[in-house]
Amino acid sequence: MFRLIDINFNMKIKNTKSDSLTRRSVLKTISGSVIFSVLPISVAIANETRRIVNSEQNKMCNSLGYISIYPEDTGEALINPGMGWVTHYYSGRTGNYGYKLEPSDSLDWFPGCSVIYMRIPWAYIEPEEGFFNWTVLDTPAQRFIAKDKKMALRINPCEHWLAFATPKWVKEAGAKGVNFTHGEGPSEKGQLWDPDYLDPIFLKKFENLIKALANRYDGNPNVAWVELGIGLWGEGWKIYSSPSREVNDQIVRIQIDLYVKYFKKTLICINDDMLGSKPSKRNISLIDYALTKGLIFRDDSILVNKYPKAWYSEDLAAMFSEKERPIILETGHYGMLKEKGTWEENRLMEAVETFRCSYLSLHWWPHEFYKDNKRIIEKINKRLGYRILLLELKYPKEVGIGERFMINWKWANAGVAPCYHGGFPALTIKDKKGGIVSLLVDDRIDLRLLQSGTSDNIPEKEFTSNFSIGFLNPKEFFNDFTSEMEQRPGSEFYAAPVIPRTEPGTYEIFVSVGTKDGTPVIALPLIGNDGQRRYKLGELIVKKPLLPGFILGDRYKDH
């Protein structure tokens, strides 16, 4: 819903000196001091504050034929680029947690779920050297992609439930490694195998995998990110084949270089354990290296332990978010956390706020998790990632074709994270049949720059934009020769008086946020969605121009 203030166009307004104010001077008064200003404001008093702040401005606008609209947040969960809940389809084990989902189930019933996560052992992707079993990824991913969702990938080289997560043929080719027993360590009697990540044979085979993976998925718009996978579960905290932390760090650097070498476009993610899961174990030079290579960050261990040790890596997350890198959070397995007594939904909400995360993992059977946690999911969805709000729009009730006019709009980001993808606000003018008559984009305003705040202190930012509807064909574009140039008999050559075609009438006005060419990309929490992420706000009267555009009609002159 939204509130709309209509106006009396014929009212007059006087300034303090009793002189009539011009349209230009009033607009200057309204907009001149607020362009690109930022105002942090408490949500609890936001409506009352706006009413007081805008009272005098509304009076001036109303006298000049302006409409003020105050859209209201619908509260709905949004599916947007670069944010949302992440569902583990494969969580190391191939049966957890997407296996019970019907082939038609794309989790549309789970509000805010935007990414399907494939964490799977290497052996399932390349069971034979050079034979890639992509169908285990692409088959389940397609039903989610069809619903405008993304996939994310991590290839694991070591597992505790699979003897050879790295394919056995790698070992048989001569790659070194160690046998181990989970929970105990390397052992000649161990039934599990962890490769030596510095072994040249392993590195050659692994590089071939990453090259093939990138050849298929790098730059694919349906892939949100790929992750480094090292050691047990691919998490990097336990590398049985490594004798020391120094060797671990060397392995991580080599893995970073391999992924960066082949993935030129898709985001590459590193987790907290690879960089030192606790402050005492941090490797600052390795962190800097990951940052300089453009990696994004995830924390795999939220709520694994009881508060106040429910997480350890908010300082790491801050280093990445300061570089405008999205943050991904993953809790431990939900059912296990409940058994341990470490699951606290208020702490999960606190983690979202503390880490300013863009993504949050759903790490359990989806139906059970949703059934148990509807309340906190709804609360998190209003803060997770970014949430672009149009708080106010002022626009003229009537405009002439080709006439320049100004609008004021106030925006805010109610999420915890920036809108890293960016987006430009647009107004779309439509006729009653839904046809686009005019598209007005202000490409100077990138809403990526909106600051995020706390849940009760959301910064607002106000902008002024200058638009016109229709371009009148100027006579000065033509001289006597081109005005009367030879036309072929029977032809229908014609220079339009207005481009694109614009007729006087009453039109509907829509708002959207997207690319510089006006293509809507970002869902907004507004009513009136036209199905293409444009949202109806009101109506606009378009009048005939005071001076019509020059018409070069179909005429023939015999020289």
XYZ file of C-alpha atoms in Angstrom:
559
model
C 0.000 0.000 0.000
C 0.970 3.622 -0.294
C -0.309 7.012 0.777
C -0.956 9.609 -1.909
C -1.384 13.337 -1.542
C -3.325 14.872 -4.434
C -3.183 18.580 -5.090
C -4.929 21.684 -6.346
C -2.998 22.862 -9.358
C -4.563 26.349 -9.354
C -3.586 27.269 -5.813
C -1.118 30.127 -5.461
C 1.667 30.439 -2.967
C 3.455 33.495 -1.688
C 6.951 33.731 -0.297
C 7.878 35.669 2.804
C 8.211 38.841 0.716
C 4.723 38.357 -0.749
C 6.193 37.799 -4.222
C 4.794 34.969 -6.326
C 7.122 31.986 -6.373
C 7.915 30.459 -9.706
C 7.775 26.743 -10.368
C 11.560 26.736 -10.767
C 12.234 28.562 -7.488
C 9.975 26.284 -5.485
C 11.544 23.165 -6.950
C 14.950 24.597 -6.157
C 13.815 25.202 -2.585
C 12.521 21.657 -2.301
C 15.438 19.860 -3.855
C 18.519 22.024 -3.728
C 19.580 21.225 -0.209
C 18.630 17.547 -0.154
C 20.236 16.099 -3.247
C 22.395 13.167 -2.122
C 21.824 13.957 1.557
C 21.740 11.106 4.070
C 19.450 11.052 7.101
C 19.621 8.151 9.575
C 16.149 7.741 11.034
C 14.527 5.518 13.627
C 11.943 3.211 12.103
C 9.702 3.633 15.120
C 9.350 7.375 14.482
C 9.973 7.404 10.735
C 6.422 8.141 9.632
C 5.963 10.985 12.098
C 9.384 12.436 11.266
C 8.646 12.400 7.532
C 5.297 14.093 8.158
C 6.972 16.945 10.055
C 9.973 17.304 7.744
C 7.885 17.254 4.582
C 4.947 19.364 5.738
C 6.111 22.650 4.240
C 7.537 20.997 1.142
C 4.222 19.278 0.484
C 2.400 22.587 0.754
C 4.645 24.101 -1.900
C 4.437 21.030 -4.115
C 0.678 20.890 -3.860
C 0.345 24.500 -4.949
C 2.341 23.774 -8.084
C 0.503 20.637 -9.134
C 2.750 17.991 -7.598
C 1.727 14.601 -6.228
C 3.473 13.078 -3.215
C 3.401 9.297 -2.777
C 4.651 7.367 0.257
C 4.867 3.647 -0.598
C 4.729 1.164 2.261
C 6.877 -1.942 2.662
C 4.731 -5.048 2.052
C 6.931 -7.090 4.380
C 7.292 -9.869 1.816
C 10.418 -11.954 1.274
C 12.301 -11.006 -1.890
C 14.294 -13.047 -4.407
C 17.060 -10.746 -5.602
C 20.537 -11.048 -7.122
C 23.369 -11.442 -4.634
C 21.332 -12.307 -1.531
C 19.010 -14.794 0.115
C 18.732 -18.183 1.796
C 21.016 -20.960 0.530
C 19.689 -24.527 0.502
C 22.177 -27.409 0.741
C 21.119 -29.799 -1.992
C 24.332 -31.774 -1.523
C 26.007 -31.167 1.816
C 29.110 -33.290 1.346
C 26.936 -36.381 1.524
C 24.903 -36.774 -1.643
C 21.722 -37.652 0.282
C 21.633 -34.473 2.369
C 19.522 -32.386 2.109
C 17.845 -32.196 -1.248
C 17.312 -35.875 -1.875
C 13.840 -35.966 -0.316
C 12.604 -33.090 -2.489
C 10.334 -33.979 -5.391
C 11.888 -33.283 -8.832
C 9.346 -30.468 -9.254
C 10.059 -28.878 -5.867
C 12.067 -25.670 -6.335
C 11.398 -24.450 -2.765
C 9.123 -21.639 -3.868
C 7.270 -22.226 -0.606
C 10.396 -21.280 1.356
C 10.345 -17.456 1.383
C 13.615 -15.881 0.337
C 15.355 -19.075 -0.830
C 17.465 -17.973 -3.812
C 20.465 -20.350 -4.084
C 20.825 -24.127 -4.358
C 24.182 -25.234 -2.972
C 26.091 -28.220 -4.386
C 28.871 -29.382 -2.029
C 29.932 -32.699 -3.496
C 33.016 -34.986 -3.586
C 35.256 -34.778 -6.640
C 34.744 -38.497 -7.350
C 31.092 -37.878 -8.292
C 32.065 -35.177 -10.801
C 34.956 -37.015 -12.474
C 34.518 -40.748 -11.775
C 36.915 -41.528 -14.628
C 39.754 -39.301 -15.741
C 38.462 -36.870 -18.343
C 34.845 -38.034 -18.019
C 32.812 -35.347 -16.289
C 29.478 -36.253 -14.775
C 27.927 -32.786 -14.973
C 24.398 -34.134 -14.823
C 24.628 -34.567 -11.022
C 24.870 -30.770 -10.831
C 22.828 -29.578 -13.773
C 19.782 -31.824 -13.340
C 18.684 -30.589 -9.901
C 19.865 -27.056 -10.626
C 17.598 -26.534 -13.626
C 14.328 -26.460 -11.736
C 15.704 -23.755 -9.470
C 17.220 -21.776 -12.334
C 13.810 -21.846 -14.025
C 12.483 -19.936 -10.993
C 15.150 -17.221 -11.226
C 17.378 -18.838 -8.580
C 21.098 -19.597 -8.688
C 23.455 -22.463 -7.916
C 26.722 -22.457 -5.955
C 29.484 -25.065 -6.064
C 32.145 -26.605 -3.851
C 34.095 -29.686 -4.926
C 35.358 -31.646 -1.898
C 38.603 -33.656 -2.084
C 38.248 -35.418 1.293
C 35.326 -36.904 3.267
C 34.842 -39.008 6.377
C 32.129 -41.195 4.826
C 33.825 -41.923 1.483
C 37.156 -43.698 1.115
C 38.115 -41.762 -2.011
C 36.440 -38.355 -2.259
C 39.373 -37.541 -4.516
C 38.873 -40.212 -7.208
C 40.832 -43.403 -6.674
C 42.278 -43.085 -10.169
C 44.226 -40.032 -8.954
C 45.999 -42.160 -6.359
C 46.511 -44.947 -8.888
C 48.158 -42.407 -11.213
C 50.859 -41.972 -8.566
C 49.580 -39.085 -6.465
C 50.769 -39.168 -2.882
C 48.536 -38.910 0.163
C 47.821 -40.392 3.576
C 45.393 -42.922 4.987
C 43.596 -41.669 8.064
C 40.972 -42.510 10.631
C 38.441 -39.758 11.207
C 38.823 -38.206 14.633
C 42.222 -39.797 15.195
C 44.534 -38.790 12.368
C 46.890 -40.389 9.843
C 47.139 -44.147 10.203
C 48.453 -46.972 8.031
C 45.297 -48.860 8.947
C 43.036 -45.927 8.124
C 40.310 -46.632 5.586
C 40.043 -43.053 4.318
C 42.442 -41.164 2.030
C 43.478 -37.507 1.969
C 45.681 -36.436 -0.967
C 48.929 -34.534 -0.627
C 47.786 -31.145 -1.959
C 51.339 -30.191 -2.965
C 52.014 -33.391 -4.901
C 52.654 -32.532 -8.594
C 50.519 -35.399 -9.900
C 47.608 -34.389 -7.694
C 47.986 -30.738 -8.718
C 48.006 -31.624 -12.419
C 44.839 -33.723 -12.120
C 43.139 -31.176 -9.892
C 44.004 -28.310 -12.240
C 42.394 -30.236 -15.093
C 39.231 -30.491 -12.984
C 39.162 -26.763 -12.193
C 39.832 -25.926 -15.837
C 36.900 -28.084 -16.940
C 34.695 -26.664 -14.174
C 35.484 -23.121 -15.262
C 34.999 -23.944 -18.925
C 31.454 -24.991 -18.075
C 30.449 -22.523 -15.369
C 32.691 -19.433 -15.358
C 30.625 -16.394 -16.246
C 27.414 -18.422 -16.183
C 24.795 -16.006 -14.818
C 23.080 -18.922 -13.089
C 26.099 -19.547 -10.827
C 26.276 -17.348 -7.739
C 29.788 -18.433 -6.700
C 32.293 -21.289 -6.583
C 34.252 -22.226 -3.465
C 37.693 -23.495 -2.681
C 37.599 -27.053 -1.347
C 40.582 -28.311 0.676
C 40.924 -30.996 3.329
C 38.153 -32.724 5.250
C 34.712 -31.721 3.945
C 36.475 -29.146 1.790
C 36.587 -26.762 4.761
C 40.343 -26.536 5.182
C 40.400 -26.838 8.969
C 41.667 -30.415 8.957
C 44.197 -31.469 6.315
C 45.426 -34.884 7.382
C 48.186 -34.891 4.782
C 49.626 -31.574 6.012
C 52.239 -31.550 8.790
C 51.839 -27.899 9.820
C 49.871 -24.676 9.635
C 52.562 -23.216 7.385
C 52.012 -25.996 4.857
C 48.249 -25.468 5.124
C 48.705 -21.827 4.192
C 50.900 -22.764 1.245
C 48.185 -25.152 0.039
C 45.535 -22.441 0.334
C 47.611 -19.992 -1.729
C 48.073 -22.558 -4.491
C 44.336 -23.278 -4.501
C 43.518 -19.574 -4.697
C 45.847 -19.220 -7.674
C 44.283 -22.194 -9.460
C 40.734 -20.913 -9.111
C 41.688 -17.352 -10.025
C 43.560 -18.620 -13.085
C 40.440 -20.170 -14.579
C 37.476 -18.390 -13.010
C 37.758 -14.891 -14.470
C 34.144 -13.810 -14.007
C 32.365 -15.901 -11.386
C 32.870 -15.040 -7.715
C 35.304 -17.275 -5.811
C 34.675 -17.953 -2.125
C 36.992 -18.871 0.737
C 35.853 -19.928 4.201
C 36.996 -18.849 7.621
C 38.839 -22.076 8.488
C 41.278 -21.654 5.604
C 42.270 -18.233 6.946
C 42.329 -19.171 10.619
C 38.979 -19.797 12.262
C 39.977 -18.080 15.516
C 41.786 -14.737 15.989
C 44.811 -16.496 17.483
C 45.224 -18.538 14.294
C 44.816 -15.730 11.749
C 47.352 -15.468 8.930
C 47.190 -11.788 7.993
C 49.318 -12.141 4.875
C 47.071 -14.942 3.617
C 43.979 -12.851 4.345
C 45.474 -9.956 2.407
C 46.303 -12.333 -0.434
C 42.701 -13.556 -0.615
C 41.453 -9.967 -0.585
C 43.809 -8.854 -3.357
C 42.636 -11.782 -5.483
C 39.017 -10.632 -5.173
C 37.656 -13.542 -3.120
C 34.437 -13.413 -1.108
C 33.989 -14.888 2.371
C 31.879 -17.434 4.213
C 31.789 -18.524 7.836
C 30.898 -22.222 8.156
C 30.458 -22.467 11.897
C 27.633 -20.233 13.134
C 26.029 -21.620 16.341
C 28.243 -24.705 16.360
C 29.154 -23.710 19.904
C 27.157 -22.127 22.697
C 27.049 -18.338 23.047
C 29.285 -16.375 23.678
C 31.389 -18.640 21.444
C 28.675 -19.020 18.816
C 31.033 -17.589 16.183
C 34.607 -16.360 15.926
C 35.075 -14.639 12.579
C 33.155 -11.365 12.566
C 36.501 -9.556 12.287
C 37.330 -11.536 9.129
C 33.915 -10.789 7.684
C 34.459 -7.078 8.304
C 37.698 -7.167 6.304
C 35.848 -8.574 3.310
C 32.716 -6.443 3.597
C 34.891 -3.324 3.766
C 36.130 -4.351 0.310
C 32.501 -4.632 -0.842
C 32.522 -8.432 -0.894
C 29.337 -10.323 0.000
C 29.357 -12.406 3.180
C 27.880 -15.921 3.391
C 26.917 -17.499 6.725
C 26.380 -21.190 7.346
C 25.124 -22.642 10.599
C 25.951 -26.121 11.744
C 23.458 -28.868 10.862
C 20.221 -27.640 12.436
C 19.132 -30.963 13.970
C 22.549 -31.495 15.527
C 22.579 -27.980 16.943
C 19.236 -28.627 18.648
C 20.595 -31.827 20.180
C 23.697 -30.001 21.433
C 21.616 -27.156 22.785
C 23.471 -24.506 20.777
C 20.573 -23.514 18.503
C 19.191 -20.111 19.500
C 17.119 -18.259 16.959
C 17.787 -14.890 18.553
C 21.526 -15.570 18.154
C 20.993 -16.426 14.486
C 19.336 -13.038 14.026
C 22.241 -11.462 15.894
C 24.720 -13.184 13.566
C 22.920 -11.796 10.505
C 23.211 -8.299 11.957
C 26.794 -8.705 13.179
C 28.218 -10.151 9.965
C 26.073 -7.957 7.657
C 25.631 -11.068 5.550
C 24.135 -11.277 2.085
C 23.478 -15.034 2.225
C 22.398 -17.417 4.983
C 22.493 -21.206 4.653
C 19.542 -23.479 5.326
C 21.546 -26.468 6.591
C 18.959 -29.165 7.170
C 15.918 -30.850 5.650
C 14.079 -27.830 4.226
C 10.518 -28.758 5.239
C 11.458 -29.503 8.831
C 13.586 -26.382 9.175
C 10.842 -24.145 7.781
C 8.145 -25.708 9.938
C 10.192 -25.112 13.100
C 11.429 -21.619 12.281
C 8.763 -19.662 10.402
C 8.848 -16.729 12.802
C 12.594 -16.142 12.695
C 12.722 -16.762 8.930
C 10.158 -14.005 8.420
C 12.127 -11.670 10.683
C 15.439 -12.443 8.975
C 13.968 -11.936 5.515
C 13.322 -8.289 6.326
C 17.021 -7.755 7.005
C 19.030 -10.395 5.106
C 21.115 -8.939 2.279
C 19.713 -5.670 0.978
C 16.138 -4.397 0.897
C 15.660 -1.364 -1.344
C 12.797 0.873 -0.253
C 11.217 3.781 -2.088
C 10.065 5.945 0.807
C 8.708 8.910 -1.112
C 8.136 10.140 -4.655
C 7.164 13.675 -5.659
C 6.254 14.213 -9.293
C 4.131 16.719 -11.254
C 0.480 15.905 -11.822
C 0.730 17.190 -15.402
C 3.609 17.553 -17.848
C 3.779 18.693 -21.430
C 5.275 16.520 -24.120
C 8.960 17.385 -24.425
C 8.865 19.572 -21.313
C 11.635 19.185 -18.779
C 10.373 18.442 -15.270
C 11.889 17.508 -11.929
C 11.017 14.777 -9.481
C 12.186 14.076 -5.945
C 12.529 10.556 -4.635
C 13.746 9.249 -1.309
C 15.357 5.820 -1.039
C 16.697 3.582 1.732
C 18.288 0.172 2.181
C 16.565 -1.670 5.050
C 18.864 -4.691 4.787
C 22.084 -5.418 6.660
C 24.332 -5.449 3.569
C 24.916 -3.133 0.620
C 23.333 -3.845 -2.738
C 26.669 -4.970 -4.174
C 25.256 -5.494 -7.680
C 24.016 -1.907 -7.783
C 20.890 -0.623 -9.465
C 19.527 2.518 -11.057
C 16.030 3.891 -10.372
C 13.607 4.329 -13.255
C 10.102 5.548 -13.919
C 8.104 3.828 -16.648
C 5.111 5.557 -18.209
C 2.537 3.086 -19.573
C -0.716 3.378 -21.481
C -3.898 1.571 -20.476
C -2.903 -1.446 -22.570
C 0.386 -1.810 -20.706
C 2.493 -0.399 -23.522
C 5.603 1.559 -22.571
C 5.266 5.164 -23.707
C 8.334 6.539 -21.940
C 11.217 5.099 -19.906
C 13.034 7.516 -17.608
C 16.264 6.334 -15.951
C 18.583 8.428 -13.806
C 21.921 6.704 -14.390
C 23.683 9.103 -12.027
C 22.021 7.391 -9.063
C 23.492 4.008 -8.185
C 21.555 2.603 -5.235
C 24.594 0.484 -4.419
C 25.712 3.577 -2.496
C 22.785 3.417 -0.077
C 24.090 2.798 3.405
C 22.704 -0.036 5.476
C 21.950 0.544 9.123
C 20.518 -1.184 12.167
C 16.948 -2.428 12.267
C 15.838 0.717 14.114
C 18.148 3.222 12.418
C 17.972 3.055 8.618
C 19.709 5.850 6.664
C 17.610 7.608 4.025
C 18.906 9.297 0.911
C 17.061 11.833 -1.224
C 17.688 12.591 -4.886
C 16.354 14.960 -7.527
C 16.090 13.856 -11.147
C 15.349 15.788 -14.323
C 13.317 14.089 -17.047
C 11.164 14.750 -20.092
C 8.570 12.603 -21.824
C 9.038 12.553 -25.574
C 11.635 14.412 -27.638
C 10.215 17.118 -29.882
C 11.710 17.083 -33.354
C 13.647 20.413 -33.525
C 13.277 22.498 -36.686
C 16.902 23.612 -36.296
C 17.962 20.083 -37.172
C 16.885 20.886 -40.741
C 17.784 23.456 -43.396
C 15.865 24.500 -46.505
C 17.339 21.677 -48.542
C 16.579 18.878 -46.059
C 13.161 20.351 -45.282
C 12.156 20.154 -48.909
C 14.433 17.384 -50.108
C 13.319 15.238 -52.974
C 10.933 12.462 -52.013
C 10.245 9.549 -54.297
C 6.682 9.507 -55.629
C 4.567 6.952 -53.769
C 6.931 6.681 -50.824
C 5.956 7.212 -47.201
C 8.997 8.958 -45.816
C 8.173 10.694 -42.598
C 9.984 12.546 -39.793
C 7.993 12.185 -36.576
C 7.141 15.312 -34.582
C 7.873 13.463 -31.315
C 10.133 10.486 -30.681
C 9.299 7.982 -29.498
C 5.591 8.253 -30.322
C 3.858 10.098 -27.499
C 0.222 11.181 -27.462
C -1.519 13.398 -24.930
C -3.463 11.445 -22.331
C -3.547 9.999 -18.843
C -0.903 7.348 -18.212
C 0.117 5.009 -15.412
C 3.449 5.576 -13.682
C 5.628 2.679 -12.462
C 8.877 2.571 -10.488
C 11.692 0.037 -10.872
C 15.370 -0.509 -10.098
C 17.710 -2.187 -12.549
C 20.290 -1.620 -15.246
C 21.167 1.703 -16.846
C 19.001 0.852 -19.858
C 15.947 0.584 -17.610
C 15.632 -3.200 -17.506
C 14.179 -4.052 -14.074
C 16.386 -6.363 -12.017
C 15.686 -5.829 -8.320
C 12.442 -6.852 -6.661
C 10.983 -4.182 -4.390
C 8.626 -4.777 -1.442
C 5.778 -2.887 -3.113
C 2.293 -3.674 -4.362
C 1.360 -3.224 -8.014
C 3.987 -5.498 -9.588
C 3.371 -5.766 -13.334
C 5.135 -9.132 -13.436
C 8.395 -7.569 -14.640
C 9.454 -5.919 -11.375
C 7.861 -2.580 -12.231
C 5.475 -1.308 -9.556
C 2.506 0.955 -10.214
C 2.430 4.119 -8.112
C -0.167 6.370 -9.689
C -1.119 8.310 -12.793
C 0.381 11.135 -14.811
C -1.364 13.488 -17.223
C 0.634 14.194 -20.386
C -0.458 17.305 -22.288
C 0.148 18.584 -25.789
C 3.425 20.502 -26.166
C 3.258 24.291 -26.171
C 5.260 24.267 -29.410
C 4.857 21.150 -31.582
C 7.817 19.329 -33.024
C 8.769 19.894 -36.654
C 7.064 17.513 -39.078
C 8.747 16.456 -42.295
C 5.919 14.763 -44.114
C 5.629 12.769 -47.316
C 5.799 15.307 -50.099
C 7.389 15.487 -53.497
C 9.119 18.494 -54.976
C 9.971 18.498 -58.641
C 13.261 20.350 -59.045
